[in-house]
PDB file of C-alpha atoms in Angstrom:
ATOM      1  CA  UNK A   1      88.022  48.337 120.368  1.00  0.00           C
ATOM      2  CA  UNK A   2      88.983  45.199 119.310  1.00  0.00           C
ATOM      3  CA  UNK A   3      88.552  41.787 120.687  1.00  0.00           C
ATOM      4  CA  UNK A   4      89.698  40.971 124.274  1.00  0.00           C
ATOM      5  CA  UNK A   5      90.579  44.904 124.785  1.00  0.00           C
ATOM      6  CA  UNK A   6      91.231  47.708 123.013  1.00  0.00           C
ATOM      7  CA  UNK A   7      94.066  49.338 120.586  1.00  0.00           C
ATOM      8  CA  UNK A   8      95.517  53.038 121.734  1.00  0.00           C
ATOM      9  CA  UNK A   9      96.219  53.363 118.336  1.00  0.00           C
ATOM     10  CA  UNK A  10      95.079  55.856 115.713  1.00  0.00           C
ATOM     11  CA  UNK A  11      93.993  58.713 117.959  1.00  0.00           C
ATOM     12  CA  UNK A  12      91.693  56.960 120.407  1.00  0.00           C
ATOM     13  CA  UNK A  13      92.808  58.500 123.353  1.00  0.00           C
ATOM     14  CA  UNK A  14      92.243  62.251 121.506  1.00  0.00           C
ATOM     15  CA  UNK A  15      88.855  60.914 121.108  1.00  0.00           C
ATOM     16  CA  UNK A  16      87.803  59.482 123.775  1.00  0.00           C
ATOM     17  CA  UNK A  17      89.141  62.999 125.817  1.00  0.00           C
ATOM     18  CA  UNK A  18      87.090  64.865 122.947  1.00  0.00           C
ATOM     19  CA  UNK A  19      84.223  63.140 123.531  1.00  0.00           C
ATOM     20  CA  UNK A  20      84.265  63.258 127.354  1.00  0.00           C
ATOM     21  CA  UNK A  21      83.735  59.870 127.004  1.00  0.00           C
ATOM     22  CA  UNK A  22      83.981  57.782 130.583  1.00  0.00           C
ATOM     23  CA  UNK A  23      86.090  54.583 130.709  1.00  0.00           C
ATOM     24  CA  UNK A  24      84.904  51.475 133.089  1.00  0.00           C
ATOM     25  CA  UNK A  25      87.349  49.235 132.429  1.00  0.00           C
ATOM     26  CA  UNK A  26      86.438  45.459 132.913  1.00  0.00           C
ATOM     27  CA  UNK A  27      89.160  44.606 135.760  1.00  0.00           C
ATOM     28  CA  UNK A  28      88.028  41.319 137.639  1.00  0.00           C
ATOM     29  CA  UNK A  29      89.590  39.086 139.828  1.00  0.00           C
ATOM     30  CA  UNK A  30      91.093  37.297 136.484  1.00  0.00           C
ATOM     31  CA  UNK A  31      92.710  40.456 135.271  1.00  0.00           C
ATOM     32  CA  UNK A  32      96.395  39.065 136.040  1.00  0.00           C
ATOM     33  CA  UNK A  33      95.996  35.847 135.026  1.00  0.00           C
ATOM     34  CA  UNK A  34      98.943  34.805 132.660  1.00  0.00           C
ATOM     35  CA  UNK A  35      95.726  33.614 129.758  1.00  0.00           C
ATOM     36  CA  UNK A  36      93.621  35.706 128.533  1.00  0.00           C
ATOM     37  CA  UNK A  37      93.230  37.336 125.013  1.00  0.00           C
ATOM     38  CA  UNK A  38      94.867  40.866 126.454  1.00  0.00           C
ATOM     39  CA  UNK A  39      97.975  40.297 128.703  1.00  0.00           C
ATOM     40  CA  UNK A  40      97.366  42.557 132.468  1.00  0.00           C
ATOM     41  CA  UNK A  41     100.784  44.163 131.375  1.00  0.00           C
ATOM     42  CA  UNK A  42      99.443  45.613 128.313  1.00  0.00           C
ATOM     43  CA  UNK A  43      95.930  46.282 129.658  1.00  0.00           C
ATOM     44  CA  UNK A  44      97.992  48.332 132.813  1.00  0.00           C
ATOM     45  CA  UNK A  45      99.689  50.117 130.060  1.00  0.00           C
ATOM     46  CA  UNK A  46      97.118  51.463 128.305  1.00  0.00           C
ATOM     47  CA  UNK A  47      94.953  52.372 131.192  1.00  0.00           C
ATOM     48  CA  UNK A  48      98.115  54.365 132.244  1.00  0.00           C
ATOM     49  CA  UNK A  49      98.635  55.999 129.124  1.00  0.00           C
ATOM     50  CA  UNK A  50      94.796  56.697 129.133  1.00  0.00           C
ATOM     51  CA  UNK A  51      95.087  57.998 133.073  1.00  0.00           C
ATOM     52  CA  UNK A  52      98.062  60.214 132.002  1.00  0.00           C
ATOM     53  CA  UNK A  53      96.112  61.884 129.344  1.00  0.00           C
ATOM     54  CA  UNK A  54      93.039  62.729 131.737  1.00  0.00           C
ATOM     55  CA  UNK A  55      90.636  60.017 130.830  1.00  0.00           C
ATOM     56  CA  UNK A  56      88.401  59.342 133.753  1.00  0.00           C
ATOM     57  CA  UNK A  57      88.293  55.913 135.024  1.00  0.00           C
ATOM     58  CA  UNK A  58      85.511  54.077 136.835  1.00  0.00           C
ATOM     59  CA  UNK A  59      86.331  50.379 138.025  1.00  0.00           C
ATOM     60  CA  UNK A  60      84.600  48.123 136.565  1.00  0.00           C
ATOM     61  CA  UNK A  61      84.453  44.271 137.171  1.00  0.00           C
ATOM     62  CA  UNK A  62      81.861  42.953 134.998  1.00  0.00           C
ATOM     63  CA  UNK A  63      80.321  41.336 137.972  1.00  0.00           C
ATOM     64  CA  UNK A  64      76.918  39.162 137.791  1.00  0.00           C
ATOM     65  CA  UNK A  65      78.431  36.884 135.087  1.00  0.00           C
ATOM     66  CA  UNK A  66      79.791  33.329 135.756  1.00  0.00           C
ATOM     67  CA  UNK A  67      82.515  33.280 138.105  1.00  0.00           C
ATOM     68  CA  UNK A  68      82.241  37.164 138.989  1.00  0.00           C
ATOM     69  CA  UNK A  69      79.964  37.364 141.692  1.00  0.00           C
ATOM     70  CA  UNK A  70      78.672  40.944 142.381  1.00  0.00           C
ATOM     71  CA  UNK A  71      80.162  40.092 146.480  1.00  0.00           C
ATOM     72  CA  UNK A  72      83.765  40.017 144.556  1.00  0.00           C
ATOM     73  CA  UNK A  73      83.539  43.429 143.754  1.00  0.00           C
ATOM     74  CA  UNK A  74      85.991  44.670 145.839  1.00  0.00           C
ATOM     75  CA  UNK A  75      88.622  41.719 144.875  1.00  0.00           C
ATOM     76  CA  UNK A  76      90.100  43.622 141.796  1.00  0.00           C
ATOM     77  CA  UNK A  77      90.243  47.221 143.129  1.00  0.00           C
ATOM     78  CA  UNK A  78      94.196  46.925 144.332  1.00  0.00           C
ATOM     79  CA  UNK A  79      94.692  46.534 140.739  1.00  0.00           C
ATOM     80  CA  UNK A  80      94.062  50.224 140.132  1.00  0.00           C
ATOM     81  CA  UNK A  81      96.879  50.776 142.412  1.00  0.00           C
ATOM     82  CA  UNK A  82      99.191  48.967 139.623  1.00  0.00           C
ATOM     83  CA  UNK A  83      98.383  52.337 137.906  1.00  0.00           C
ATOM     84  CA  UNK A  84      99.922  54.358 139.942  1.00  0.00           C
ATOM     85  CA  UNK A  85      96.776  55.382 141.819  1.00  0.00           C
ATOM     86  CA  UNK A  86      96.576  55.378 145.755  1.00  0.00           C
ATOM     87  CA  UNK A  87      94.139  53.279 147.670  1.00  0.00           C
ATOM     88  CA  UNK A  88      91.923  56.864 148.678  1.00  0.00           C
ATOM     89  CA  UNK A  89      91.910  57.236 144.886  1.00  0.00           C
ATOM     90  CA  UNK A  90      90.712  53.954 144.260  1.00  0.00           C
ATOM     91  CA  UNK A  91      88.145  54.212 147.055  1.00  0.00           C
ATOM     92  CA  UNK A  92      86.493  57.676 145.472  1.00  0.00           C
ATOM     93  CA  UNK A  93      86.696  56.157 142.131  1.00  0.00           C
ATOM     94  CA  UNK A  94      84.725  53.139 143.378  1.00  0.00           C
ATOM     95  CA  UNK A  95      82.584  55.379 145.260  1.00  0.00           C
ATOM     96  CA  UNK A  96      81.912  58.972 144.674  1.00  0.00           C
ATOM     97  CA  UNK A  97      82.710  58.544 140.988  1.00  0.00           C
ATOM     98  CA  UNK A  98      80.781  55.428 140.452  1.00  0.00           C
ATOM     99  CA  UNK A  99      77.903  57.277 141.402  1.00  0.00           C
ATOM    100  CA  UNK A 100      78.054  60.308 139.272  1.00  0.00           C
ATOM    101  CA  UNK A 101      78.531  57.988 136.340  1.00  0.00           C
ATOM    102  CA  UNK A 102      75.546  56.664 137.064  1.00  0.00           C
ATOM    103  CA  UNK A 103      73.719  59.712 137.662  1.00  0.00           C
ATOM    104  CA  UNK A 104      72.714  58.719 140.659  1.00  0.00           C
ATOM    105  CA  UNK A 105      75.476  61.484 142.980  1.00  0.00           C
ATOM    106  CA  UNK A 106      72.827  62.967 144.399  1.00  0.00           C
ATOM    107  CA  UNK A 107      71.549  59.935 146.251  1.00  0.00           C
ATOM    108  CA  UNK A 108      74.958  57.678 146.979  1.00  0.00           C
ATOM    109  CA  UNK A 109      78.130  57.651 146.796  1.00  0.00           C
ATOM    110  CA  UNK A 110      79.281  59.707 149.533  1.00  0.00           C
ATOM    111  CA  UNK A 111      77.899  59.826 153.312  1.00  0.00           C
ATOM    112  CA  UNK A 112      76.014  63.186 153.449  1.00  0.00           C
ATOM    113  CA  UNK A 113      73.149  64.104 155.261  1.00  0.00           C
ATOM    114  CA  UNK A 114      70.310  63.554 153.002  1.00  0.00           C
ATOM    115  CA  UNK A 115      71.462  60.611 150.812  1.00  0.00           C
ATOM    116  CA  UNK A 116      70.850  57.068 150.909  1.00  0.00           C
ATOM    117  CA  UNK A 117      72.961  55.012 153.900  1.00  0.00           C
ATOM    118  CA  UNK A 118      74.756  52.944 151.889  1.00  0.00           C
ATOM    119  CA  UNK A 119      77.707  51.966 153.736  1.00  0.00           C
ATOM    120  CA  UNK A 120      79.888  48.880 154.576  1.00  0.00           C
ATOM    121  CA  UNK A 121      82.031  48.417 157.907  1.00  0.00           C
ATOM    122  CA  UNK A 122      85.251  46.726 157.400  1.00  0.00           C
ATOM    123  CA  UNK A 123      88.054  45.695 159.801  1.00  0.00           C
ATOM    124  CA  UNK A 124      90.954  48.163 159.302  1.00  0.00           C
ATOM    125  CA  UNK A 125      91.488  51.043 157.092  1.00  0.00           C
ATOM    126  CA  UNK A 126      90.875  50.826 153.503  1.00  0.00           C
ATOM    127  CA  UNK A 127      92.333  53.904 152.852  1.00  0.00           C
ATOM    128  CA  UNK A 128      95.869  52.096 153.462  1.00  0.00           C
ATOM    129  CA  UNK A 129      94.659  48.276 152.730  1.00  0.00           C
ATOM    130  CA  UNK A 130      92.044  48.162 149.824  1.00  0.00           C
ATOM    131  CA  UNK A 131      91.637  44.161 150.732  1.00  0.00           C
ATOM    132  CA  UNK A 132      89.603  45.344 153.779  1.00  0.00           C
ATOM    133  CA  UNK A 133      87.143  45.916 151.588  1.00  0.00           C
ATOM    134  CA  UNK A 134      86.874  42.001 150.761  1.00  0.00           C
ATOM    135  CA  UNK A 135      85.446  41.362 154.258  1.00  0.00           C
ATOM    136  CA  UNK A 136      82.807  43.367 155.212  1.00  0.00           C
ATOM    137  CA  UNK A 137      81.313  42.782 158.703  1.00  0.00           C
ATOM    138  CA  UNK A 138      78.836  44.985 158.061  1.00  0.00           C
ATOM    139  CA  UNK A 139      76.651  46.370 155.040  1.00  0.00           C
ATOM    140  CA  UNK A 140      73.750  48.778 155.002  1.00  0.00           C
ATOM    141  CA  UNK A 141      71.803  49.726 151.914  1.00  0.00           C
ATOM    142  CA  UNK A 142      69.117  52.649 152.456  1.00  0.00           C
ATOM    143  CA  UNK A 143      69.777  52.667 156.064  1.00  0.00           C
ATOM    144  CA  UNK A 144      69.162  49.442 156.227  1.00  0.00           C
ATOM    145  CA  UNK A 145      71.237  46.416 157.922  1.00  0.00           C
ATOM    146  CA  UNK A 146      71.767  43.964 154.977  1.00  0.00           C
ATOM    147  CA  UNK A 147      74.424  42.037 156.465  1.00  0.00           C
ATOM    148  CA  UNK A 148      76.133  41.414 159.203  1.00  0.00           C
ATOM    149  CA  UNK A 149      79.279  38.771 159.574  1.00  0.00           C
ATOM    150  CA  UNK A 150      79.486  37.055 162.657  1.00  0.00           C
ATOM    151  CA  UNK A 151      83.068  38.404 163.975  1.00  0.00           C
ATOM    152  CA  UNK A 152      84.383  37.848 167.627  1.00  0.00           C
ATOM    153  CA  UNK A 153      84.176  41.431 168.003  1.00  0.00           C
ATOM    154  CA  UNK A 154      81.049  41.832 165.899  1.00  0.00           C
ATOM    155  CA  UNK A 155      78.881  43.160 168.755  1.00  0.00           C
ATOM    156  CA  UNK A 156      81.189  45.704 170.076  1.00  0.00           C
ATOM    157  CA  UNK A 157      81.802  46.974 165.932  1.00  0.00           C
ATOM    158  CA  UNK A 158      78.694  47.771 165.965  1.00  0.00           C
ATOM    159  CA  UNK A 159      78.048  48.643 169.839  1.00  0.00           C
ATOM    160  CA  UNK A 160      81.486  50.105 170.910  1.00  0.00           C
TER     161      UNK A 160
END
């Protein structure tokens, strides 16, 4: 690792693979900014090299730091499509694979009987358009309603 990013020289990718290290790059809403210590085109290429080599990646954002709240997590998910991943791949990485990486895949990460009912509802299809994830109309955590965004059709959204 180097300040502002990482250097893939000297067998770093091979070492990551050999040690079975899961990489969680910080890709937040500032990632494509022209400023910064490591320009997005360089970071994007490094991430592409790792993906092509088979390195496992889970989306990360450093949520919780100033100017990067937890609710902003979905915004940069589309950056991963810059790496050649499909929106479906990205949703899988951000849910199922992230839960597995945190050793809680037996509790959350998929909508499966017996697991925690953690989900969001959005207008549209995130598998087609990841931006739909940025404006949830309903958020449930452990089966409890945590957020309901009042839209003109909110009642219809919940009770069709």
